[in-house]
Structures are given as C-alpha cells and as structure tokens.
Amino acid sequence: MRGREAFVMALEALRVNRLRSALTMLGVIIGVLAVVILVSVGTGAKDAVEKQISGLGTNIILVVPGQLTVGAAPTQSRLSLADAAYVRRVVGDPAKVTVSLQSGETVRVGRTEAFVTIVGTDQNLTNIFDRPLAKGRHLSETDVDTRRRVAVLGAEVAAKMFGDIDPIGRQVSIAGARFRVVGVYATVGQTFGLSRDQEVHVPVTTAQRMIGVDRINGLAVGASGPDEIQPLQEKVVAALAARYPGEKFSAVTQTQLLGTIGSVLGMLTGVLAAIAGISLLVGGVGVSNIMLVSVRERTREIGLRKALGARQRDVLAQFLIEAVLLTTIGGVIGIVLGVGGAVAIRSLTEVPASITWWSIALAFGVSAAVGVFFGVAPARRAARLDPVIALRAE
Amino acid sequence: MTRSEETAWPADLSISSIPAIEAVDLTRRYQLEGVAVDALRGVSLRIDQGEFAAIVGPSGSGKSTLMHLLGCLDRPTSGVLRVNGVEMSGLSESRLAELRNRTIGFVFQSFHLLARTSALDNVALPLVYRGAGRAERRSRATAALEAVGLGHRMGHRPSQMSGGEQQRVAIARALVGEPKVLLADEPTGNLDTRNGAEVMAILDRLNSESGVAVVLVTHDQEIAAHARRQIHVRDGLIELDTATAQATGQATGQATEGAAEGGRPL
C-alpha cells in the first residue's frame, strides 16, 4: 500500500465518525491550548522582568551590606558616605560610584499629599543608571556638598502633585521640610513591581539629615564594559571585607540578577508547561481509548482487509496514521486557539503573554508524539488480529 | 511440477500443469480452552486451474477450516499446501498477504463490503494493497463491476443496493485482482432464491469465461450441484470426491491427478 492511500483511508475513517473524532480531538486541543497559553504567559512574565532589569542601565554592580538572598531579612546597613569615598578610591573613577539611601515619606504640595520613596543620592546617579530627565536638571555635586533642599521628582509624583503646572522652581514639602523642585524625570516604568516613577530624588546628605542617620543603604558601581564587571565586583567586595573584617558584603550584577530571576521564572514556566502537559497526556489516553474502541468495532473490516491482501504493516499504518491525525489535527487547532488566547490575554489584561515559536513547535511535536505513543497499542492490536477470527466477529 | 516453478509468481505462469491449489495431508488442530480439537485430520486435494468445485459438508465438518487454509488465511498444523505452485509454509506474514492478494479472491456469505464506501472503491480495495495507482484502480474496478453487470451502480454505497447487487460487488472485488482461485463461502446464504440463482449464474459464467478456478463452500447440496465436482467433507476428512470417485468408477487405470484434470471444464 502506498503512503497516500493509508493517509486517505485514515482521514476517511475520521470523517465517517465525525462527532467521535471531534470529541477525542477535544482532549488534545485543550492540552495543547493550555501548553501554548501557559508557556506564553510564563515567557511573557520572564521577558517583562528582564526588560525591567535591563531598563535600569548597563553594566551595573549593586553593593549592599549582608548576604543578598531571596527572602532574607534586610541587614542593618553600616555603610557610610566615608565608605562610598573609600570605594571610589578603590574603583579609581569617582564618577562611576553612586550611593542610595531610601525612606518612605509623605510629600505635600498645598493640599495634595502622596506617600513616596525618597531616594538620597548624588550627582553620579546618571553616570550609572538610565534616568532621563523630562525637565530641569539632575542633582549636582554642589547640591550634595552643601546639603541643598532640592528635589528631582519622578514622573508620576510630578503629575500627581502639579498636574499641568510646570513644577520646576516650585516648593514641595517632604516630611515637613520644604524642598525646591529642580528637575522632573521622564517616565521609566516599574522594577519588581515598584514604580520608579513614584520616587523623589534628593541629595544624599540632605536625606541623611532629614531622616537622622549617617548611613547609606547601598552603593552602585558602574563598570566600563561587560568584561570589567566581574573583576570590579570582586575588587569592591574584597576591599569592603578588608575594611570591615568579619562582615559580609554582597555585590550583585544585573547579569546575576537576570540569571537568578530568569531561572526562577523559567522554572515556573516549566512547571506550568508540565501541568498543561498532563492534560495533553490525558488527551492522549482518550485517543488510545477511542482507537481501541475503533479497532474492536472494525474487527470485521480488518479481517476483510487482511483477506484482500493487507499486510500487518498496512493495517498498523492505517490505525497509527488515524491516531496521529487525531492528535496532530487537534494539536493544530489547539495551537491556533492557544495563540489566539495568548493574544487576547495580552490585549485584555496586564499579563504579558509572549508567544514563542519553540512552544508552538514543541506543542505540535508533542501532540504528534502522543498520537504515535498512544496509537501504537491499538494499531498493533489491529495489525495482529487473526483474519479468520476477525472475519467471524460480530 | 519442478522445484523452480514453485517459487515463481503466478502472473508469469498460466501453464495448466500447475494446480491452482494442491493440498497434501493437511491437518489443523485448534486449542480450545486447553482441549485440542482436530478440525482437519489429513486432507489431500488438488484444484486445477479453471476448475469449478464445491466443498460440501454440514456445519462443523471442517469445510470452513479447509476454506481458510486454501485461502491462506490460516496455516495448517501439518501438511503441505501449494497455492498456484507456491508452498505457503515457508512464507512470512507479508508474503502470505501478498499471495492472497494476487492469487485468491474471496466471496463471503455476508458480503463484507465496507459501508459508507462506494461500490467502485470497494472493488478497488485489493488493488490498493497491491500498490496500484489511482487511474489503474479505477479502470480495473470499473471493468470488474461491468463484468458482473453493475456498471450503472459504481457510485452506490452498499446500503443503497440489494443483497444480490452487494454480492455481485463482492464478486467484482474478488475478481478485480485477476486471481487464480475464487473462494466463495456460502455466497448465496444471505440471498433469496432469485438473487442466489443470479449470483450462481455469474460465478458460472466467470469461471468459463475468465478461467478462474471457483471453489464453492456450502452445506447446500442444490448450490453445490452447480459445480462440476463435489468434495464432501465430514469430521475433518474428505468423505467423497466426485473427481476421484469418477476415476475409480471408470476404472480406466488413470492416475488420480489425470482424472482430476478430466473434471476441468476445458
């Protein structure tokens, strides 16, 4: 028998039992649909987070006291501006080191109030992070040195406090103290669910006095190129460890952050895909079940085909192709619905669903494999039927 | 018959000296729930090219078992069976299927047509397993249907045809591959007298026109009377073979095989 004939025969058999074929396919359709949608949601989440991290800037090393692990309680910082100066000497390029001291404070303009993150930093921030201005200017060295009460507002803060009014040169009250707005940042979006547009940047020295501390939360060091990151990271950590024997300091790079979060989200995507895969497996069992029923029903037909000269492999091919057609047609329908579903999710909700070609190829490949795997047993049963017994079957 | 002829394919050999079927001391034993049942206990017979024979016997006589063996649907427990000169015991499953496809045509009591499939496609089915192309299948199936007088029913499905017509489709299907032997198992069993007579007339005509050997398997003496030779089977043995009975009756001293040839319609 030619391959084309086997194909036509199998297609014909599926057409004859339309409803049954459709219901059997439904199991596979749902499984493939689930795989495509869940993988696209997982991949979309990963892409979004990675974009947020790389949106910070490039070649950044974040230095914080203590051990940096997911879920660990924040360590009380004992880093100070003197340590920042020390790190500047170690790094060699003072402009490539900036500091950060954060605190949640209430900001008020007239009667409008907002609770925002006050970030005490310095003029070097923009050398390391991508923080474009919409208006005005960045913090200057003089601002830091003279503890000026000036502030650069995040885009959302500016919009909320001042609306259409130009905030530059106007006053805001931060934790009761009056600050003059010198700049407004452009919209930059979120990182890890925190909106960086809800920050207000003030000189770190001013922030220390306002909060009443002389520490800082951490340092950020900018490397001059990707190859510089690792040596610089080690150098800074070693220098701080030498200055404070017995204490831990952590330095993480964007790449490491990306790697960690990427692997967590990758794992999540894998788990989602596996759960969806189980439903595909159940669909496969359905195919197997229906094929067994079909073989039993068509026992006489199989006997006849054998009497007319069908070899075992002709019968095997016919039923195997039938099973694989069931799952691959179901797979294609599932992929189409899954892609449609992912597009709908992306446009109707905030969930970033991203369709990946590998998940589509995988879903199709798996559904074909499911057809072969679950079709083999029924097809072999059909192929091995004794024609004499099969012809006599009711 | 020589050794070399045994392995050759039938298409090249229409030499009448090769019997269509030759069985020597066939036995078939079944194991039914651990109990051995001897359905055939040593059957020897020879069906020549173009012969018209009937295997007659009551149910349980072993005639169905014999037909399954002659049709290569089953293998004997012991004994030698040659179909068109090919010894079947050494053949693999797929070679056996090929032998069935090329040399045997089956007609069953219950027609065994594929429902929801047109008469033309039903008839063409054996050619599918031969690997014939679509155009060839169409033209040969059309010719076969015309030969049984159903040229006007090619697109009809079995459910749209009478029993007699369905059996004629089945006969066309059995003949489309130009077999050496047509095995008809109670071909009139599901038909009324008129349709039965028509089917028998077609078998008779095809036998004399195309020279295909027809082996009728039946319990009905009246149907069996259509054949020029009757082989009576009882309890797994041949009780009476009119061909050999004639030979002994004539007592001319001819060899049994020569006498069997005398039974041929040529």
Tab-separated table of C-alpha atoms in Angstrom, chain A residues 1-2 4-5 9 12 15-16 300-301 303-314 318 386-388 391-392, chain B residues 30 68 73-74 93-94 97-98 100-101 106 108 110 112-114 116 125-126 128-129 131-134 137 157 173:
chain	number	residue	atom	x	y	z
A	1	MET	CA	0.000	0.000	0.000
A	2	ARG	CA	1.192	3.480	-0.799
A	4	ARG	CA	-1.010	8.349	0.303
A	5	GLU	CA	-3.636	5.591	0.336
A	9	MET	CA	-8.040	5.801	4.366
A	12	GLU	CA	-11.891	8.867	5.650
A	15	ARG	CA	-14.594	11.764	8.663
A	16	VAL	CA	-17.074	8.917	8.979
A	300	ARG	CA	-14.573	-7.472	10.608
A	301	GLU	CA	-13.275	-4.700	8.384
A	303	GLY	CA	-10.338	-9.199	8.785
A	304	LEU	CA	-11.644	-8.355	5.336
A	305	ARG	CA	-8.711	-6.076	4.551
A	306	LYS	CA	-6.350	-8.855	5.543
A	307	ALA	CA	-8.213	-11.356	3.374
A	308	LEU	CA	-7.865	-8.956	0.466
A	309	GLY	CA	-4.131	-8.761	0.949
A	310	ALA	CA	-3.434	-6.145	3.631
A	311	ARG	CA	-0.219	-6.948	5.431
A	312	GLN	CA	0.190	-6.393	9.165
A	313	ARG	CA	2.099	-3.231	8.472
A	314	ASP	CA	-0.658	-1.913	6.200
A	318	GLN	CA	-3.764	2.732	8.800
A	386	ASP	CA	-6.196	-13.265	13.145
A	387	PRO	CA	-8.101	-12.768	9.877
A	388	VAL	CA	-10.158	-15.934	10.378
A	391	LEU	CA	-13.949	-12.123	9.738
A	392	ARG	CA	-16.297	-14.032	12.011
B	30	TYR	CA	-7.184	-25.912	17.497
B	68	HIS	CA	-9.474	-20.714	5.414
B	73	LEU	CA	-5.972	-17.009	5.909
B	74	ASP	CA	-4.709	-19.686	8.270
B	93	GLU	CA	3.154	-12.937	7.093
B	94	SER	CA	3.594	-10.235	4.490
B	97	ALA	CA	-0.735	-11.448	2.398
B	98	GLU	CA	0.777	-10.774	-0.996
B	100	ARG	CA	-3.666	-13.820	-1.017
B	101	ASN	CA	-3.791	-10.516	-2.795
B	106	PHE	CA	-12.868	-14.180	-1.525
B	108	PHE	CA	-18.321	-14.226	1.752
B	110	SER	CA	-22.316	-11.678	4.440
B	112	HIS	CA	-18.205	-7.939	3.826
B	113	LEU	CA	-18.377	-4.704	1.898
B	114	LEU	CA	-17.117	-1.519	3.515
B	116	ARG	CA	-20.053	4.232	3.517
B	125	LEU	CA	-9.611	-2.184	-2.417
B	126	PRO	CA	-7.452	-5.245	-3.253
B	128	VAL	CA	-4.772	-0.575	-3.045
B	129	TYR	CA	-2.835	-3.241	-1.204
B	131	GLY	CA	0.211	-0.575	-4.677
B	132	ALA	CA	-1.631	0.145	-7.908
B	133	GLY	CA	-2.087	3.772	-8.933
B	134	ARG	CA	-5.410	5.567	-8.815
B	137	ARG	CA	-7.521	1.040	-9.836
B	157	ARG	CA	-22.964	2.510	-1.417
B	173	ARG	CA	-13.923	-7.194	-5.785
